[in-house]
Coordinates of C-alpha atoms (C1' of nucleotides) in Angstrom, one line a residue:
Chain A
X102 CA 41.4 24.4 -18.8
X103 CA 44.4 25.6 -20.8
X104 CA 47.2 23.0 -21.2
X105 CA 49.4 25.6 -22.9
X106 CA 52.0 25.4 -20.0
X107 CA 52.2 21.7 -20.6
X108 CA 52.7 21.9 -24.3
X109 CA 55.3 24.7 -23.8
X110 CA 57.4 22.5 -21.5
X111 CA 57.1 19.5 -23.7
X112 CA 58.4 21.5 -26.6
X113 CA 61.4 22.3 -24.5
X114 CA 62.4 18.7 -24.1
X115 CA 65.8 18.3 -25.8
X116 CA 66.0 15.9 -28.7
X117 CA 66.9 12.4 -27.7
X118 CA 65.5 12.9 -24.1
X119 CA 62.3 12.0 -22.5
X120 CA 60.3 13.0 -19.4
X121 CA 57.6 11.2 -17.4
X122 CA 54.0 12.3 -16.9
X123 CA 54.7 12.5 -13.2
X124 CA 57.7 14.7 -13.6
X125 CA 55.8 16.9 -16.0
X126 CA 52.9 17.3 -13.6
X127 CA 55.3 18.0 -10.7
X128 CA 57.3 20.6 -12.7
X129 CA 54.1 22.4 -13.6
X130 CA 52.5 21.7 -10.2
X131 CA 49.3 20.3 -11.8
X132 CA 46.6 19.7 -9.3
X133 CA 45.7 16.2 -10.4
X134 CA 49.3 15.0 -10.6
X135 CA 50.4 12.6 -13.3
X136 CA 46.9 11.8 -14.4
X137 CA 46.3 15.4 -15.3
X138 CA 49.6 15.6 -17.2
X139 CA 48.4 12.5 -19.1
X140 CA 45.1 14.3 -19.8
X141 CA 47.0 17.2 -21.3
X142 CA 49.0 15.0 -23.6
X143 CA 46.0 13.1 -24.6
X144 CA 44.5 16.4 -25.7
X145 CA 47.6 17.5 -27.5
X146 CA 46.7 18.9 -30.8
X147 CA 48.7 17.3 -33.6
X148 CA 50.5 19.2 -36.3
X149 CA 51.9 21.7 -33.8
X150 CA 55.4 20.5 -33.5
X151 CA 54.7 19.2 -30.0
X152 CA 57.0 16.3 -29.4
X153 CA 54.4 14.3 -27.4
X154 CA 56.4 11.1 -28.1
X155 CA 59.0 12.3 -25.6
X156 CA 56.6 11.9 -22.7
X157 CA 56.5 8.5 -21.2
X158 CA 55.3 6.7 -18.1
X159 CA 57.2 6.1 -15.0
X160 CA 60.5 4.4 -15.6
X161 CA 60.2 5.2 -19.3
X162 CA 57.4 2.8 -20.0
X163 CA 55.2 3.6 -23.0
X164 CA 51.7 3.7 -21.6
X165 CA 49.7 4.9 -24.6
X166 CA 47.5 2.5 -26.5
X167 CA 48.2 1.4 -30.0
X168 CA 48.8 2.4 -32.6
X169 CA 50.4 5.4 -30.9
X170 CA 52.8 3.3 -28.9
X171 CA 54.4 1.9 -32.0
X172 CA 54.6 5.3 -33.6
X173 CA 56.1 6.8 -30.4
X174 CA 58.8 4.1 -30.3
X175 CA 59.6 4.7 -33.9
X176 CA 59.9 8.4 -33.4
X177 CA 62.1 8.1 -30.3
X178 CA 64.4 5.6 -31.9
X179 CA 64.8 7.9 -34.8
X180 CA 66.1 10.4 -32.3
X181 CA 68.7 8.1 -30.9
X182 CA 66.6 6.9 -27.8
X183 CA 67.0 3.3 -27.2
X184 CA 63.7 1.4 -26.6
X185 CA 63.5 -2.0 -25.1
X186 CA 60.2 -3.8 -25.0
X187 CA 58.2 -0.6 -25.2
X188 CA 60.4 0.9 -22.5
X189 CA 62.8 3.8 -22.7
X190 CA 66.2 3.6 -21.1
X191 CA 65.1 6.3 -18.7
X192 CA 68.3 6.4 -16.7
X193 CA 70.1 7.4 -19.8
X194 CA 67.6 9.5 -21.6
X195 CA 65.6 10.9 -18.8
X196 CA 65.3 14.7 -18.7
X197 CA 64.6 17.0 -15.8
X198 CA 63.1 20.3 -16.8
X199 CA 65.4 23.2 -16.1
X200 CA 64.3 25.4 -13.3
X201 CA 63.2 28.7 -14.7
X202 CA 60.3 31.0 -13.9
X203 CA 58.8 28.1 -12.0
X204 CA 55.4 28.7 -10.6
X205 CA 55.1 29.3 -6.9
X206 CA 51.4 28.7 -6.4
X207 CA 49.4 25.8 -7.7
X208 CA 46.6 26.4 -10.1
X209 CA 42.9 26.5 -9.4
Chain B
dC54 C1' 23.1 17.3 -11.9
dA55 C1' 24.9 12.1 -11.6
dT56 C1' 28.2 8.9 -13.7
dC57 C1' 31.7 7.0 -16.3
dT58 C1' 36.3 7.2 -18.2
dG59 C1' 41.1 7.6 -18.8
dA60 C1' 48.3 8.9 -22.9
dC61 C1' 49.2 8.0 -14.3
dG62 C1' 51.3 6.5 -10.3
dA63 C1' 51.6 4.7 -5.5
dC64 C1' 50.4 0.5 -3.0
dC65 C1' 49.6 -4.3 -2.0
dG66 C1' 49.7 -9.3 -2.7
Chain C
dG536 C1' 58.1 -7.9 -12.1
dC537 C1' 53.0 -8.2 -12.9
dG538 C1' 48.1 -7.5 -12.2
dG539 C1' 44.3 -5.4 -9.4
dT540 C1' 42.6 -1.3 -6.5
dC541 C1' 42.4 3.4 -5.2
dG542 C1' 42.9 8.5 -5.4
dC543 C1' 42.9 12.5 -8.4
dC544 C1' 40.4 15.6 -11.9
dA545 C1' 38.5 17.4 -16.1
dG546 C1' 35.5 16.3 -20.0
dA547 C1' 32.1 13.6 -22.1
dT548 C1' 27.5 11.3 -21.7

DNA sequence: CATCTGACGACCG
DNA sequence: GCGGTCGCCAGAT
């Protein structure tokens, strides 16, 4: 499966903003929901300028295992995103993908 | 081909 | 709010 659409959307996340796996899955209408979105991020190739650290769990919670969580927190804070106990102030930094050429029929 | 696993999230106690 | 279970699905074994 090609996760290109996922990476493409992640790259569009504005600096200093974050999005959740669920919102990501919903925006792209991924069949498996949030879990599938997480799968896509887990498979994210590094060194491609993909801001994977801007993707967090529901309510802005950092769900990834160490040592990534620490790295993610560091990266987000460097962008001005406030992190509290491995949690992002989602209400303040949450981002909703802008509607554009949105898909009309789910994959598969 | 049968199982297990996991960068999720909704539910329940 | 926290921990355990369940459903989902694609990849790995």
